[in-house]
XYZ file of C-alpha atoms in Angstrom:
663
model
C -178.408 -29.851 -65.630
C -176.721 -31.425 -62.294
C -177.613 -29.872 -59.033
C -174.343 -28.804 -57.482
C -173.332 -31.225 -54.658
C -173.185 -30.371 -50.905
C -169.659 -30.005 -49.051
C -169.087 -30.056 -45.598
C -165.275 -29.609 -45.144
C -163.636 -32.326 -47.071
C -166.140 -34.781 -46.814
C -168.601 -34.206 -49.896
C -172.138 -36.380 -50.689
C -173.819 -35.761 -53.960
C -177.566 -35.662 -53.131
C -178.379 -35.570 -57.176
C -179.468 -38.840 -58.716
C -177.374 -39.528 -61.888
C -178.664 -39.711 -65.748
C -175.797 -41.599 -67.322
C -171.983 -42.452 -66.772
C -171.742 -38.470 -68.475
C -173.694 -36.498 -66.023
C -171.714 -38.925 -62.984
C -168.237 -38.226 -63.647
C -168.753 -34.509 -63.919
C -170.251 -34.679 -60.193
C -167.390 -36.093 -59.622
C -165.249 -33.278 -60.997
C -166.993 -31.068 -58.622
C -165.221 -28.641 -56.096
C -165.450 -29.677 -52.227
C -163.937 -27.443 -49.286
C -165.314 -23.729 -48.981
C -165.735 -21.377 -51.486
C -164.223 -18.411 -53.214
C -165.786 -15.140 -54.033
C -166.376 -14.429 -57.906
C -165.595 -16.538 -60.557
C -161.953 -18.813 -60.416
C -160.942 -21.449 -62.472
C -161.827 -24.695 -61.788
C -158.606 -26.871 -60.106
C -158.478 -30.501 -59.068
C -159.334 -31.485 -55.583
C -155.844 -32.309 -54.466
C -154.782 -29.303 -55.469
C -157.727 -27.018 -53.356
C -157.052 -29.542 -50.353
C -153.499 -28.622 -50.486
C -154.282 -24.661 -50.359
C -157.147 -25.238 -47.539
C -154.445 -26.539 -45.643
C -152.019 -24.304 -45.768
C -154.259 -21.749 -44.910
C -154.968 -23.504 -41.633
C -151.475 -23.702 -40.823
C -150.717 -20.486 -41.499
C -153.680 -19.121 -39.431
C -152.660 -21.582 -36.399
C -149.210 -20.622 -36.278
C -149.982 -16.538 -36.026
C -152.664 -17.522 -33.117
C -150.776 -19.880 -31.398
C -147.135 -20.416 -32.732
C -147.988 -24.017 -33.671
C -148.062 -25.192 -37.375
C -150.712 -27.984 -36.815
C -151.923 -30.764 -34.241
C -151.062 -34.002 -34.954
C -151.850 -35.768 -38.070
C -154.790 -35.370 -40.185
C -158.399 -36.683 -40.067
C -159.276 -39.432 -41.923
C -161.892 -38.310 -44.803
C -164.993 -40.804 -45.111
C -166.934 -41.814 -47.551
C -171.032 -42.033 -46.460
C -172.406 -43.645 -49.560
C -170.252 -46.460 -49.392
C -170.951 -46.817 -46.193
C -174.413 -46.782 -46.533
C -174.403 -48.712 -49.415
C -172.677 -51.564 -47.081
C -174.385 -51.507 -43.997
C -177.499 -52.013 -46.554
C -176.300 -55.186 -48.229
C -175.643 -56.588 -44.859
C -178.793 -55.836 -43.830
C -180.507 -57.317 -46.660
C -177.792 -60.680 -46.353
C -178.893 -61.219 -42.642
C -182.876 -60.332 -43.261
C -182.137 -63.080 -45.609
C -180.650 -65.935 -43.411
C -183.397 -65.404 -40.616
C -186.354 -65.752 -43.237
C -184.807 -68.945 -44.620
C -184.547 -70.392 -40.915
C -187.750 -69.428 -39.707
C -189.460 -70.371 -43.100
C -187.509 -73.868 -42.472
C -188.392 -74.472 -39.084
C -191.822 -73.285 -39.238
C -193.467 -73.897 -42.263
C -193.102 -76.081 -44.821
C -192.933 -74.372 -48.280
C -197.072 -75.459 -49.292
C -197.729 -73.405 -46.076
C -195.790 -70.486 -47.282
C -197.360 -70.167 -50.735
C -200.797 -70.455 -49.200
C -200.275 -67.694 -46.647
C -198.323 -65.381 -49.485
C -201.712 -65.927 -50.812
C -203.859 -64.384 -48.398
C -201.758 -61.450 -48.022
C -202.122 -58.189 -49.818
C -200.957 -57.294 -53.143
C -198.576 -54.575 -51.913
C -196.814 -56.308 -48.434
C -196.271 -59.532 -51.539
C -194.603 -56.977 -53.510
C -192.745 -55.951 -50.362
C -191.948 -59.423 -49.750
C -190.805 -60.751 -52.967
C -188.628 -57.068 -53.668
C -185.853 -58.200 -51.008
C -183.941 -55.666 -51.742
C -185.897 -52.573 -50.250
C -186.755 -54.746 -47.271
C -184.752 -53.419 -43.556
C -185.539 -55.425 -40.331
C -187.143 -58.518 -39.230
C -190.319 -59.937 -40.734
C -193.302 -58.753 -39.718
C -194.815 -61.886 -37.386
C -197.850 -63.744 -38.423
C -200.210 -63.808 -35.798
C -200.159 -59.847 -35.565
C -201.229 -59.255 -39.549
C -205.251 -59.413 -38.270
C -206.660 -55.592 -39.118
C -208.925 -56.033 -35.940
C -208.724 -52.923 -33.870
C -209.062 -55.029 -30.591
C -206.018 -57.146 -31.818
C -204.127 -53.433 -32.263
C -205.026 -52.856 -28.623
C -204.068 -56.264 -27.146
C -200.597 -55.686 -29.092
C -200.114 -52.092 -27.555
C -200.905 -52.951 -23.843
C -198.715 -56.405 -24.619
C -195.910 -54.417 -26.163
C -195.933 -52.177 -22.756
C -195.774 -55.451 -20.194
C -192.405 -56.529 -22.271
C -191.090 -53.161 -21.864
C -191.718 -52.816 -18.430
C -190.503 -56.312 -17.670
C -187.428 -55.607 -19.524
C -186.635 -52.523 -17.322
C -187.249 -54.888 -13.895
C -184.264 -57.586 -15.887
C -182.282 -54.599 -16.252
C -182.929 -53.094 -12.892
C -182.312 -56.503 -11.550
C -185.026 -56.584 -8.789
C -186.797 -59.781 -8.750
C -188.928 -58.657 -5.880
C -191.788 -58.965 -8.404
C -191.759 -62.426 -8.441
C -191.974 -63.182 -4.924
C -195.430 -63.121 -3.142
C -195.968 -60.187 -0.762
C -194.647 -62.609 2.845
C -191.721 -63.735 0.894
C -190.810 -59.408 0.517
C -190.684 -58.997 4.666
C -186.965 -59.680 5.862
C -187.652 -61.874 8.664
C -185.896 -64.866 8.456
C -183.277 -63.987 11.355
C -183.650 -61.451 14.121
C -181.413 -59.411 16.740
C -182.346 -58.802 19.780
C -180.967 -55.111 21.806
C -182.070 -53.757 25.104
C -182.476 -50.236 25.779
C -183.367 -50.524 29.098
C -186.229 -51.798 31.141
C -188.886 -49.051 30.172
C -191.100 -48.743 26.949
C -189.232 -47.692 23.707
C -191.431 -44.966 22.443
C -189.621 -43.383 19.766
C -187.358 -44.991 17.052
C -185.455 -43.463 14.537
C -182.876 -44.858 12.101
C -180.537 -42.850 9.668
C -180.985 -42.709 6.047
C -177.915 -44.460 5.670
C -178.320 -46.915 7.981
C -175.555 -46.357 9.847
C -176.840 -45.627 13.102
C -179.769 -45.812 14.924
C -181.648 -43.834 17.918
C -184.073 -45.417 20.446
C -185.814 -43.309 23.328
C -187.704 -43.808 25.610
C -190.092 -43.141 28.568
C -187.002 -43.259 31.249
C -185.299 -40.164 29.689
C -182.599 -41.982 28.253
C -181.900 -41.222 24.610
C -179.203 -44.261 23.388
C -177.036 -44.075 20.310
C -176.071 -47.373 18.490
C -173.728 -47.693 15.465
C -173.940 -50.819 13.627
C -170.205 -50.154 12.157
C -169.011 -50.276 15.840
C -170.860 -52.982 17.862
C -170.091 -56.104 17.787
C -172.402 -59.377 18.908
C -173.155 -58.208 22.450
C -175.357 -54.974 20.235
C -174.322 -52.382 23.150
C -175.350 -48.919 22.771
C -172.095 -46.225 22.302
C -173.462 -43.673 24.684
C -176.815 -42.876 26.515
C -177.702 -39.864 27.795
C -180.980 -37.724 28.901
C -181.130 -34.820 27.270
C -184.356 -33.292 27.994
C -183.721 -33.813 32.135
C -186.591 -35.088 33.844
C -188.999 -35.460 30.435
C -189.802 -38.648 29.111
C -188.843 -38.549 25.238
C -191.639 -38.908 22.521
C -190.085 -38.779 19.303
C -186.578 -38.924 17.301
C -185.793 -38.707 14.179
C -183.038 -38.163 11.577
C -182.743 -34.982 9.292
C -182.514 -35.785 5.350
C -178.811 -35.892 5.624
C -178.617 -38.251 8.886
C -176.031 -35.032 10.560
C -178.381 -33.940 13.343
C -181.803 -35.550 15.021
C -184.584 -34.132 16.340
C -185.621 -34.962 19.326
C -189.618 -34.178 21.378
C -189.812 -35.028 24.646
C -192.913 -33.764 27.198
C -191.426 -30.781 27.910
C -192.525 -27.543 25.558
C -188.727 -26.987 24.017
C -187.410 -29.453 21.127
C -183.777 -30.271 20.923
C -181.426 -30.574 18.292
C -178.526 -33.257 18.205
C -175.888 -33.998 16.256
C -174.448 -37.182 15.094
C -172.604 -37.831 18.760
C -175.416 -36.747 20.706
C -173.886 -33.117 21.809
C -176.917 -30.252 21.775
C -176.662 -28.004 18.921
C -180.051 -26.013 19.457
C -182.951 -25.836 21.761
C -186.460 -24.292 20.731
C -187.508 -21.343 22.665
C -190.649 -21.362 25.051
C -193.613 -18.819 24.498
C -195.152 -16.998 27.000
C -198.278 -18.439 29.088
C -199.638 -15.643 29.571
C -200.603 -14.896 25.745
C -203.974 -16.029 24.767
C -203.333 -15.700 21.185
C -200.840 -18.944 20.350
C -199.256 -16.677 16.871
C -197.695 -13.784 19.141
C -195.452 -16.122 21.190
C -192.187 -17.208 19.723
C -192.553 -20.981 20.863
C -194.629 -23.455 22.493
C -196.041 -23.579 25.832
C -197.347 -26.655 26.221
C -195.920 -30.430 26.435
C -194.767 -31.652 23.200
C -196.184 -34.503 21.154
C -194.371 -35.177 17.905
C -191.762 -33.708 14.948
C -190.546 -34.083 12.124
C -187.959 -32.765 9.371
C -188.739 -31.401 6.368
C -188.107 -34.307 3.600
C -186.266 -31.397 1.062
C -185.330 -28.490 3.007
C -182.221 -29.129 5.358
C -182.729 -27.032 8.011
C -186.575 -27.190 8.596
C -188.097 -29.056 11.311
C -191.844 -29.354 12.614
C -193.458 -29.616 16.043
C -196.569 -30.110 17.882
C -198.043 -29.487 21.033
C -200.629 -30.105 23.508
C -200.868 -25.926 23.026
C -203.157 -26.717 19.716
C -200.849 -25.130 17.826
C -197.845 -26.581 15.029
C -194.989 -24.394 14.659
C -191.620 -25.172 11.991
C -188.475 -23.651 12.703
C -185.283 -23.087 11.210
C -182.251 -24.606 12.271
C -180.844 -20.849 12.065
C -182.872 -19.514 13.775
C -184.448 -21.285 17.533
C -185.395 -18.454 19.035
C -187.921 -17.588 17.350
C -190.416 -20.091 14.704
C -191.018 -19.622 11.380
C -194.520 -20.317 10.737
C -197.497 -20.987 13.065
C -200.205 -23.485 12.208
C -203.552 -23.748 14.178
C -205.956 -26.544 13.528
C -209.320 -25.937 14.580
C -212.558 -28.470 15.703
C -216.205 -28.174 13.802
C -217.151 -24.675 16.234
C -213.734 -23.016 15.267
C -212.638 -24.041 18.900
C -208.830 -25.195 18.847
C -208.279 -28.616 18.889
C -204.727 -30.366 20.591
C -202.485 -32.429 17.142
C -201.388 -35.108 18.548
C -199.654 -36.382 15.423
C -197.658 -34.914 12.270
C -195.851 -35.406 8.672
C -194.925 -34.113 6.219
C -195.493 -35.541 2.920
C -192.673 -37.705 0.442
C -192.023 -33.887 -1.748
C -192.934 -31.632 1.739
C -195.403 -29.581 0.066
C -198.052 -31.223 2.262
C -198.237 -30.138 5.881
C -200.577 -32.764 7.223
C -201.680 -33.291 11.806
C -204.198 -35.806 13.316
C -206.054 -34.218 16.013
C -207.443 -34.988 19.218
C -210.918 -34.144 17.876
C -210.560 -36.952 15.373
C -210.088 -35.409 12.511
C -206.977 -35.055 9.569
C -206.267 -31.673 8.342
C -203.866 -30.692 5.495
C -201.872 -27.544 4.590
C -200.183 -26.335 1.594
C -196.254 -25.363 2.502
C -195.722 -22.902 -0.197
C -198.661 -21.091 0.365
C -199.995 -19.357 3.856
C -201.416 -21.976 6.466
C -205.024 -19.859 6.814
C -207.320 -22.350 4.688
C -206.747 -26.187 4.657
C -206.270 -27.543 1.796
C -208.199 -31.338 2.508
C -210.077 -32.009 5.588
C -211.805 -34.752 6.612
C -213.359 -34.395 10.208
C -215.060 -37.971 11.432
C -211.479 -39.654 10.068
C -211.474 -41.226 13.216
C -213.188 -41.541 16.842
C -213.485 -37.975 18.687
C -211.775 -37.585 22.193
C -209.133 -40.025 21.347
C -205.693 -39.448 20.204
C -204.776 -40.524 16.789
C -201.106 -41.973 17.349
C -199.893 -41.807 13.729
C -200.350 -40.380 10.401
C -198.552 -41.421 7.015
C -197.892 -41.070 3.119
C -196.654 -43.930 0.822
C -194.075 -43.369 -0.829
C -195.669 -42.680 -4.081
C -198.158 -40.290 -2.276
C -201.127 -41.355 -3.469
C -201.741 -43.079 -0.097
C -202.683 -42.079 3.254
C -202.423 -44.274 6.140
C -203.520 -43.513 9.781
C -203.508 -45.324 13.529
C -205.706 -44.325 15.957
C -206.119 -45.346 20.007
C -209.769 -46.218 18.710
C -207.975 -49.599 17.817
C -208.217 -49.164 13.941
C -205.870 -48.271 11.102
C -207.471 -46.895 8.410
C -206.288 -46.705 5.012
C -207.275 -43.821 2.620
C -206.866 -42.541 -1.166
C -205.986 -38.963 -1.365
C -207.452 -38.524 -4.247
C -211.016 -39.286 -3.117
C -210.616 -38.308 0.440
C -214.051 -38.690 2.015
C -214.296 -42.137 3.018
C -211.256 -44.727 3.874
C -210.381 -47.183 1.590
C -210.460 -49.891 4.353
C -210.797 -50.236 8.056
C -208.289 -52.775 10.040
C -210.128 -52.873 13.429
C -209.209 -54.782 16.902
C -206.069 -53.017 16.900
C -205.718 -52.831 20.572
C -202.994 -49.883 21.194
C -202.572 -48.098 24.133
C -199.382 -45.830 24.099
C -199.906 -42.533 22.305
C -196.808 -42.961 19.686
C -197.890 -46.474 17.998
C -197.006 -45.211 14.727
C -197.922 -46.989 10.963
C -195.863 -47.318 8.073
C -196.229 -48.726 4.471
C -193.823 -51.369 2.980
C -190.550 -49.672 0.763
C -193.387 -50.871 -2.681
C -195.887 -49.408 -1.134
C -197.776 -53.210 -1.197
C -198.020 -53.255 2.543
C -199.189 -51.450 5.455
C -197.915 -52.435 8.762
C -198.588 -51.391 12.447
C -198.125 -52.768 16.132
C -200.235 -53.693 18.414
C -200.133 -53.747 22.618
C -201.367 -56.247 24.840
C -204.903 -57.149 25.304
C -205.618 -59.378 28.826
C -205.395 -62.521 27.870
C -202.439 -61.573 24.848
C -199.242 -63.317 25.355
C -196.821 -61.964 23.049
C -197.066 -58.752 20.918
C -197.559 -58.755 17.086
C -196.089 -56.483 14.152
C -199.312 -57.282 11.618
C -198.898 -56.252 7.906
C -201.559 -55.809 5.609
C -202.215 -56.053 1.121
C -202.949 -52.453 0.641
C -204.716 -53.812 -2.805
C -206.853 -56.975 -1.573
C -206.869 -55.331 2.271
C -206.649 -59.061 3.446
C -203.711 -59.520 6.259
C -200.200 -60.906 5.037
C -198.550 -62.261 7.743
C -197.751 -61.556 11.387
C -194.696 -61.207 13.942
C -194.849 -62.281 17.127
C -192.439 -59.998 17.880
C -192.179 -60.541 22.147
C -194.550 -60.471 25.134
C -195.152 -57.026 25.473
C -196.561 -54.294 23.526
C -195.581 -53.551 20.039
C -195.128 -49.316 19.863
C -192.932 -48.294 16.880
C -191.644 -50.311 13.666
C -189.434 -48.852 10.894
C -189.029 -50.702 7.451
C -186.097 -49.339 6.532
C -185.558 -49.153 2.938
C -181.322 -49.255 1.609
C -181.163 -51.553 4.344
C -184.329 -53.681 3.637
C -184.398 -54.719 7.590
C -187.275 -53.671 10.247
C -186.289 -52.437 13.938
C -189.287 -52.934 16.088
C -189.686 -51.346 19.823
C -191.158 -52.338 22.391
C -193.066 -52.231 25.335
C -190.090 -53.828 27.893
C -186.978 -51.710 26.631
C -186.423 -54.268 23.686
C -185.582 -53.631 20.361
C -185.725 -56.070 17.803
C -183.948 -55.934 13.889
C -185.242 -58.363 11.932
C -183.602 -58.852 8.621
C -183.082 -61.573 5.590
C -179.682 -63.260 4.979
C -179.598 -63.068 1.374
C -181.470 -59.482 0.693
C -180.877 -57.580 3.679
C -177.795 -55.264 3.499
C -175.348 -53.946 6.284
C -177.314 -52.625 9.204
C -177.226 -55.191 11.949
C -175.726 -57.888 9.801
C -172.672 -56.163 10.303
C -172.598 -57.251 14.171
C -173.750 -60.393 14.019
C -170.377 -61.908 12.726
C -168.122 -59.933 15.255
C -167.348 -61.588 18.258
C -166.933 -59.774 21.692
C -163.454 -59.693 23.035
C -163.062 -58.955 26.996
C -159.980 -56.410 27.573
C -157.499 -57.343 29.585
C -155.476 -54.201 31.145
C -152.378 -56.470 32.649
C -152.038 -60.046 31.071
C -150.868 -62.569 33.852
C -149.284 -65.399 33.449
C -150.202 -68.374 35.447
C -147.210 -70.232 36.628
C -148.614 -74.281 37.788
C -148.714 -74.879 41.746
C -146.736 -77.103 43.337
C -148.761 -78.010 46.837
C -146.017 -79.206 49.895
C -147.902 -79.478 52.835
C -144.952 -80.584 54.711
C -142.471 -77.590 53.757
C -141.081 -75.028 56.308
C -142.513 -72.031 56.453
C -139.480 -70.734 54.768
C -140.025 -72.790 51.479
C -144.260 -72.835 51.356
C -145.584 -71.897 48.595
C -148.654 -69.549 48.879
C -151.856 -70.908 48.502
C -153.594 -69.299 45.021
C -156.856 -67.199 46.294
C -159.231 -65.049 44.932
C -158.984 -61.289 44.754
C -161.192 -60.564 47.216
C -159.276 -62.670 49.531
C -155.488 -61.422 48.386
C -157.427 -57.782 49.139
C -158.503 -58.375 52.774
C -154.856 -59.674 53.464
C -153.621 -56.812 51.723
C -155.751 -54.546 53.862
C -154.258 -56.225 57.484
C -151.230 -55.568 56.367
C -149.597 -51.754 57.347
C -147.358 -51.354 54.712
C -149.481 -52.240 51.545
C -152.391 -50.555 52.685
C -150.519 -47.495 53.741
C -152.146 -47.262 57.026
C -151.149 -44.059 58.966
C -148.872 -43.534 62.103
C -151.209 -44.824 65.064
C -151.381 -41.904 68.027
C -148.902 -43.568 71.073
C -149.439 -43.015 74.640
C -144.576 -43.124 75.175
C -142.222 -41.990 73.730
C -140.962 -45.011 71.588
C -138.669 -45.369 68.485
C -137.649 -41.326 69.279
C -140.860 -40.320 68.630
C -142.205 -38.797 71.925
C -145.589 -38.861 73.033
C -148.578 -36.009 72.692
C -149.089 -33.773 76.061
C -151.976 -35.425 77.800
C -155.487 -35.349 76.899
C -156.680 -33.320 79.720
C -155.499 -29.831 81.752
C -153.814 -31.291 84.537
C -151.467 -33.778 82.915
C -150.910 -31.071 80.826
C -149.308 -28.740 83.482
C -147.981 -31.448 84.966
C -146.463 -33.282 82.633
C -144.978 -29.516 81.075
C -143.750 -28.970 85.043
C -141.383 -32.111 84.751
C -142.657 -34.096 88.085
C -141.405 -37.194 88.414
C -145.365 -38.342 89.629
C -147.343 -38.569 86.812
C -151.200 -38.410 86.756
C -153.109 -41.000 85.253
C -155.009 -39.541 82.416
C -158.274 -41.471 82.941
C -158.421 -40.520 86.807
C -160.427 -37.818 87.500
C -159.016 -34.694 87.596
C -160.702 -32.849 90.688
C -159.850 -36.387 93.172
C -156.267 -36.329 91.731
C -155.753 -32.595 92.561
C -157.452 -32.558 96.094
C -154.980 -35.684 96.777
C -152.526 -33.274 97.076
C -154.652 -30.527 99.437
C -153.401 -31.131 102.619
C -149.669 -31.681 101.810
C -150.651 -28.272 100.160
C -151.833 -26.510 103.256
C -148.792 -27.680 105.494
C -146.235 -26.745 103.150
C -146.985 -24.295 100.634
C -145.028 -24.399 97.424
C -146.931 -22.221 94.781
C -149.547 -19.873 95.394
C -149.783 -19.410 98.674
C -146.595 -17.627 99.634
C -147.096 -15.177 96.955
C -150.581 -14.295 98.901
C -149.329 -14.643 101.993
C -148.957 -11.242 102.992
C -151.091 -9.446 102.077
C -154.556 -11.852 101.650
C -156.953 -11.102 103.719
C -158.323 -13.752 106.143
C -161.314 -15.923 104.574
C -164.437 -15.539 106.093
C -166.537 -18.334 105.094
C -170.505 -19.343 105.558
C -172.085 -20.338 109.146
C -173.005 -23.904 108.962
C -176.470 -22.632 110.399
C -177.572 -20.270 107.868
C -179.628 -22.175 105.730
C -179.327 -21.085 101.738
C -178.224 -17.538 100.988
C -179.570 -14.316 102.479
C -182.266 -12.482 100.594
C -181.302 -9.052 99.312
C -183.890 -7.162 100.912
C -185.548 -7.929 103.651
C -189.302 -7.569 104.480
C -190.520 -4.664 106.904
C -192.220 -5.887 109.887
C -194.934 -3.848 112.002
C -193.301 -2.161 115.339
């Protein structure tokens, strides 16, 4: 009894094995397509296909108004395709076996090798029809367990190598010192004071620098030329030094942390977006205030949540903020000392996934909280991480979040394993630091940790030091400048290192082959001076004996030319000078004294000199006025009383009250 074949639409595949030709002919006559209810007479395959096509066309025409969708689909015979693929694989396998046998082994070696094989494997090698795929290597036929383990590890290694080849990363072949992009360098000048804040946006298009001289400068690599000048410098926090800068995860805003109690958020062009509220200084419980009440120390953005950022202050708190509500903090974290007293957090950061909040405190401890829970109890706490009463200037998580690096003003850099967070993996000492913002960071592949050092007595050049995170050996050191090295950032996308120094200089190190964009866009652009007016210079002909009319004026500098034009009243637009007498139709103003004003307005022929004393000028005419009075005396001649003058014998005024004398 033959089994009924399985049918998928128009494609049929017979799974039953045909015993003889009669059974195979019967199976081929089996119907295909969708069955019907009840018993139907057996029809040919073509007739059933025509019926199903007509039914489909009628249904499509009723629903959509069209008969069919173009050409009919081709039908394939899967059994023939599988047999054909099997034959080609067997032929290719035979050819490969013959080539390997001819190259590697002689016929005698092959017979000996086949004799050593188990009988089951010997039958498989004889039966070429059932053998599909490459042959088993002879070196892997040992049945020991150790060889099997080696085989599995080798397979893993080859898989990793192939992934590296596909990803195109050739950094694995390079030594650690050659992975550092320091073949070329570019220098940018922020000012004269120390640059203690440095930030590069995630795309690597812009750089922001902040200094203790209150300035924040913005640098655009796509718009700068080889002169390397910033396109905007401003003072966002008035007379407060800038302590920290960081671009958000999307790069559309930048967090500014200054010496004031209020952090600010600026947009990409430097315009203020928001300012955090200041807390009440007279409330002792810091959880009851809306903001910080003392100077800020540091701040950073959340790596996953776009609108969240964190600040830490000398009031002993860390506060989480949202850009939607700058008038009220989102959460307050209060780190504590050993006895429960408050301590000031000097550095804060998020882990790479954003689930952990970590801070370094003034008592030398490193404390961590889970961001997804309330911030009452710490998830990790290490009391004696660094020296007490010394600032922890920076803490940084590795890219895989397995290591933690901490930098302190106790002249050490410590590397920690977060899986056993009790003792440091290694302590890198003799790293002098005099700034509270000296940071440390990891390379993009976590193979190195690097930090800068400040100048000690006797040192001439500040250095940037790189250490291996596996062997803890110093990989290399870069001599940066004749000043302190404060901040350093290794940008993963650009593959460039930005370093800020204590003399106001910011340096960018890059590799000409393995670095992208960034400072490489600027150095190829030449600086062109802008001219407002184009001046065509004509050739000067010197004629010393020419007449003044035809003499050509000598070329002078702009300063001399301006001095000459200043003396010209027309070119300098000099105002009219005051005149003492009428000229050119203008009338001189009246005299500066009252007497000269009266005399000139009366039209007398004799004029009084303005520089003469008016009293003397009037007394000249006293005798003439008595003999021939003209103005005042005739008017009062009839009713004027006789004047009585004081006698010469009496000295001084008479007393109003006379003293009484006794009789």
